[in-house]
Coordinates of C-alpha atoms in Angstrom, one line a residue:
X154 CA 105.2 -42.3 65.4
X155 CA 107.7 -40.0 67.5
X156 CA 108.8 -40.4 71.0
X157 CA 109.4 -38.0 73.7
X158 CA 109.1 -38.6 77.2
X159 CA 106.7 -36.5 79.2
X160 CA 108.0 -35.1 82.8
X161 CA 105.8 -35.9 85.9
X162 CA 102.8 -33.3 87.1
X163 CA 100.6 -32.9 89.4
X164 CA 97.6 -30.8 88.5
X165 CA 93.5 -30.5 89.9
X166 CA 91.4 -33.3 87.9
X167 CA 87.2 -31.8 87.4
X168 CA 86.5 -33.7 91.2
X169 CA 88.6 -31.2 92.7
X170 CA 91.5 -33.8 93.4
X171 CA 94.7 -33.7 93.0
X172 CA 96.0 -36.0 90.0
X173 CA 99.2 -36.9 88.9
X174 CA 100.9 -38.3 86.1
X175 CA 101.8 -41.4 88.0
X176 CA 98.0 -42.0 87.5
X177 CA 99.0 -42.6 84.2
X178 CA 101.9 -44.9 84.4
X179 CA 101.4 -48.1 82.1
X180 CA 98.1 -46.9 80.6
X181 CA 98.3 -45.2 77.2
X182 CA 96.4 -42.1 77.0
X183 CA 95.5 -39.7 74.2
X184 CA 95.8 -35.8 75.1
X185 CA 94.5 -32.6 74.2
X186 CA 94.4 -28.5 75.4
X187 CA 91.2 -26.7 75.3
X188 CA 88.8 -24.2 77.1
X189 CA 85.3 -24.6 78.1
X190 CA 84.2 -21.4 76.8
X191 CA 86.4 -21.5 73.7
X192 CA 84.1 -20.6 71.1
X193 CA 85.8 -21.7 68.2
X194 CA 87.5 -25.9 67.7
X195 CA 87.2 -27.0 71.6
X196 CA 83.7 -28.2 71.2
X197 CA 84.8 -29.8 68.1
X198 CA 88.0 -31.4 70.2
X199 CA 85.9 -33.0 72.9
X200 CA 83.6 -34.3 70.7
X201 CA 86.2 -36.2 69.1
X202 CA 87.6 -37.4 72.6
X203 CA 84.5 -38.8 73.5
X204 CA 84.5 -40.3 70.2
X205 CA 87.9 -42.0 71.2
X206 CA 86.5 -42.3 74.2
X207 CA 84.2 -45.0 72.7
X208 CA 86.4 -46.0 70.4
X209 CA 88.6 -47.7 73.3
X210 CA 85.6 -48.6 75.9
X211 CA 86.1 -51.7 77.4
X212 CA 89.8 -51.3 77.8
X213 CA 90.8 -50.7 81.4
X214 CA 94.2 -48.9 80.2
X215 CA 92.8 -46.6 78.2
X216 CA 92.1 -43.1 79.1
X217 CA 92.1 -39.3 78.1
X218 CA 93.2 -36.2 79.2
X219 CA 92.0 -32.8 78.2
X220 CA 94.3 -30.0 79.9
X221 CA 92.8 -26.3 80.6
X222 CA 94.8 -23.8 79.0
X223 CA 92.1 -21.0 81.1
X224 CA 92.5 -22.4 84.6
X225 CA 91.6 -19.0 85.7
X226 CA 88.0 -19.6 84.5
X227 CA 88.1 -23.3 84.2
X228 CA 87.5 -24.5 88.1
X229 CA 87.3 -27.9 88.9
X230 CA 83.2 -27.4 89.0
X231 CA 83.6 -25.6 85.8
X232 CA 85.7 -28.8 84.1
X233 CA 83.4 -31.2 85.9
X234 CA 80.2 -29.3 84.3
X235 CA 81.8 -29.5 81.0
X236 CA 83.0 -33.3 81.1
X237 CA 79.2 -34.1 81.6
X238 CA 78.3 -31.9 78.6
X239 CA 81.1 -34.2 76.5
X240 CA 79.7 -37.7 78.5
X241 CA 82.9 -38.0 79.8
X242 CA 83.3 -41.2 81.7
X243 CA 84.8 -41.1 85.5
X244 CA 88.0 -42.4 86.0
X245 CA 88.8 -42.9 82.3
X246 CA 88.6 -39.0 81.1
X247 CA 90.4 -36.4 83.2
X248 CA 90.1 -32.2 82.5
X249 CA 92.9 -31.0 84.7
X250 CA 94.0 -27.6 85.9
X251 CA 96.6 -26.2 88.0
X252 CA 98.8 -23.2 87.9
X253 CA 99.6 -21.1 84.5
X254 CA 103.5 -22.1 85.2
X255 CA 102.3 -25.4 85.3
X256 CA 100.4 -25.9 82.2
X257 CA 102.3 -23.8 80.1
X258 CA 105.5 -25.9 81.1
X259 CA 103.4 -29.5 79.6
X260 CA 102.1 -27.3 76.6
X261 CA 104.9 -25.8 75.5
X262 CA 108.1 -27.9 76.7
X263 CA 106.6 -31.2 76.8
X264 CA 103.9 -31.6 73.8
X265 CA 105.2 -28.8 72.2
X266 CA 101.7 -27.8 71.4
X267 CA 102.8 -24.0 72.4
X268 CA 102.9 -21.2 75.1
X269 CA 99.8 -20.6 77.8
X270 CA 99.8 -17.1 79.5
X271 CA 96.2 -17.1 80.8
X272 CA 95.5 -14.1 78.3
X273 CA 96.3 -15.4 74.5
X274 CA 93.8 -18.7 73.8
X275 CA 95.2 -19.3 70.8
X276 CA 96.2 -23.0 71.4
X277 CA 96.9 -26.4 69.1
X278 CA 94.0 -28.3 67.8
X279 CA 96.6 -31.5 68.2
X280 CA 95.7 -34.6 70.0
X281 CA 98.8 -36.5 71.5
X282 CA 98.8 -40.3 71.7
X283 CA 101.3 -41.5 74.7
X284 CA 102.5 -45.0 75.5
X285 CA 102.8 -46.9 78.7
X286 CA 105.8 -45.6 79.6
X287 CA 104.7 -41.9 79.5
X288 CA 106.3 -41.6 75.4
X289 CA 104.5 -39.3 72.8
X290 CA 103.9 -41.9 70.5
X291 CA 102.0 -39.4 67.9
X292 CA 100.5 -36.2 67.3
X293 CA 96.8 -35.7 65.3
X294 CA 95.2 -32.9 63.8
X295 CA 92.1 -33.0 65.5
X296 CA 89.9 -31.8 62.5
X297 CA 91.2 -34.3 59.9
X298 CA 88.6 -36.3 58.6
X299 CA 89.8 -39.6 59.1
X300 CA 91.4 -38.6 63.1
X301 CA 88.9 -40.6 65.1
X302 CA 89.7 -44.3 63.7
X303 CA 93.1 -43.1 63.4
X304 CA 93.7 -42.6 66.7
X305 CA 92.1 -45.1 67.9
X306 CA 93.8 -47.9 65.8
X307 CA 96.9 -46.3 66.7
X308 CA 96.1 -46.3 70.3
X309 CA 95.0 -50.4 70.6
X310 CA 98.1 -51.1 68.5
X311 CA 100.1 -49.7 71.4
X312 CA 97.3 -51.3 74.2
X313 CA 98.5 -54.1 72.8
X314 CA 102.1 -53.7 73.2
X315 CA 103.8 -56.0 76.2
X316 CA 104.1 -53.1 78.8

């Protein structure tokens, strides 16, 4: 596993309310980018999140994060439309938006999963996996075969960890 910290945000969660990464603090989350009218490996990607999602229910510091990288067409209502599509449960899955500036900053700088103009939607099909203390613990290729029980015996190993 790697380790990189992850600066604070603040973004839009699929309510509409603001969210920030303090939300986060001593919970270990697992992270992804996608679009909600990508046509191609987001479908695939959320279905694996709620997968995970599973995988970790009944752990109250567990949750996941899918970031927008089309928060022109991806509104709050749009996110919120498309979390119910994926089961997403409240309070433990988040789709955020926020500014272009914004997102491409976490994408690029902080996951290193690369750039977000609003134009190109080419984007990573890599999950992060971050600790308690906001560290990239991992990174996952979302379409290998064995990702889900990866992913989530990596995440309950760190659950585990004394905070």
């Amino acid at each position: 596993m790697c380790s990189s910290d992850l600066p604070d945000f603040q973004l839009t969660d699929q309510t509409g309310a603001q969210f920030s990464s303090a939300a986060l603090k001593g919970k270990v989350w697992v992270a992804d980018f996608i679009f909600t009218n990508c046509p191609g490996p987001c479908p695939m990607m959320s279905s694996k999140m709620n997968q995970i999602q599973k995988g970790l229910a009944g752990n109250d510091n567990a949750r996941l994060v899918s970031f927008t990288i089309d928060p022109a067409r991806d509104t709050p209502q749009v996110l919120a439309e498309y979390s119910k599509h994926f089961e997403a449960e409240q309070g433990r899955w988040f789709f955020l938006t926020g500014s272009v500036d914004a997102l491409n900053d976490l994408s690029k700088n902080a996951f290193h999963f690369g750039d977000i103009d609003g134009k190109n939607f080419e984007h990573s099909i890599r999950l992060a996996l971050i600790d308690r203390s906001s560290q990239i613990r991992g990174f996952y290729v979302s379409s290998d075969k064995d990702v889900i029980p990866t992913v989530v015996a990596d995440a309950r190993r760190l659950l585990e960890e004394r905070p």
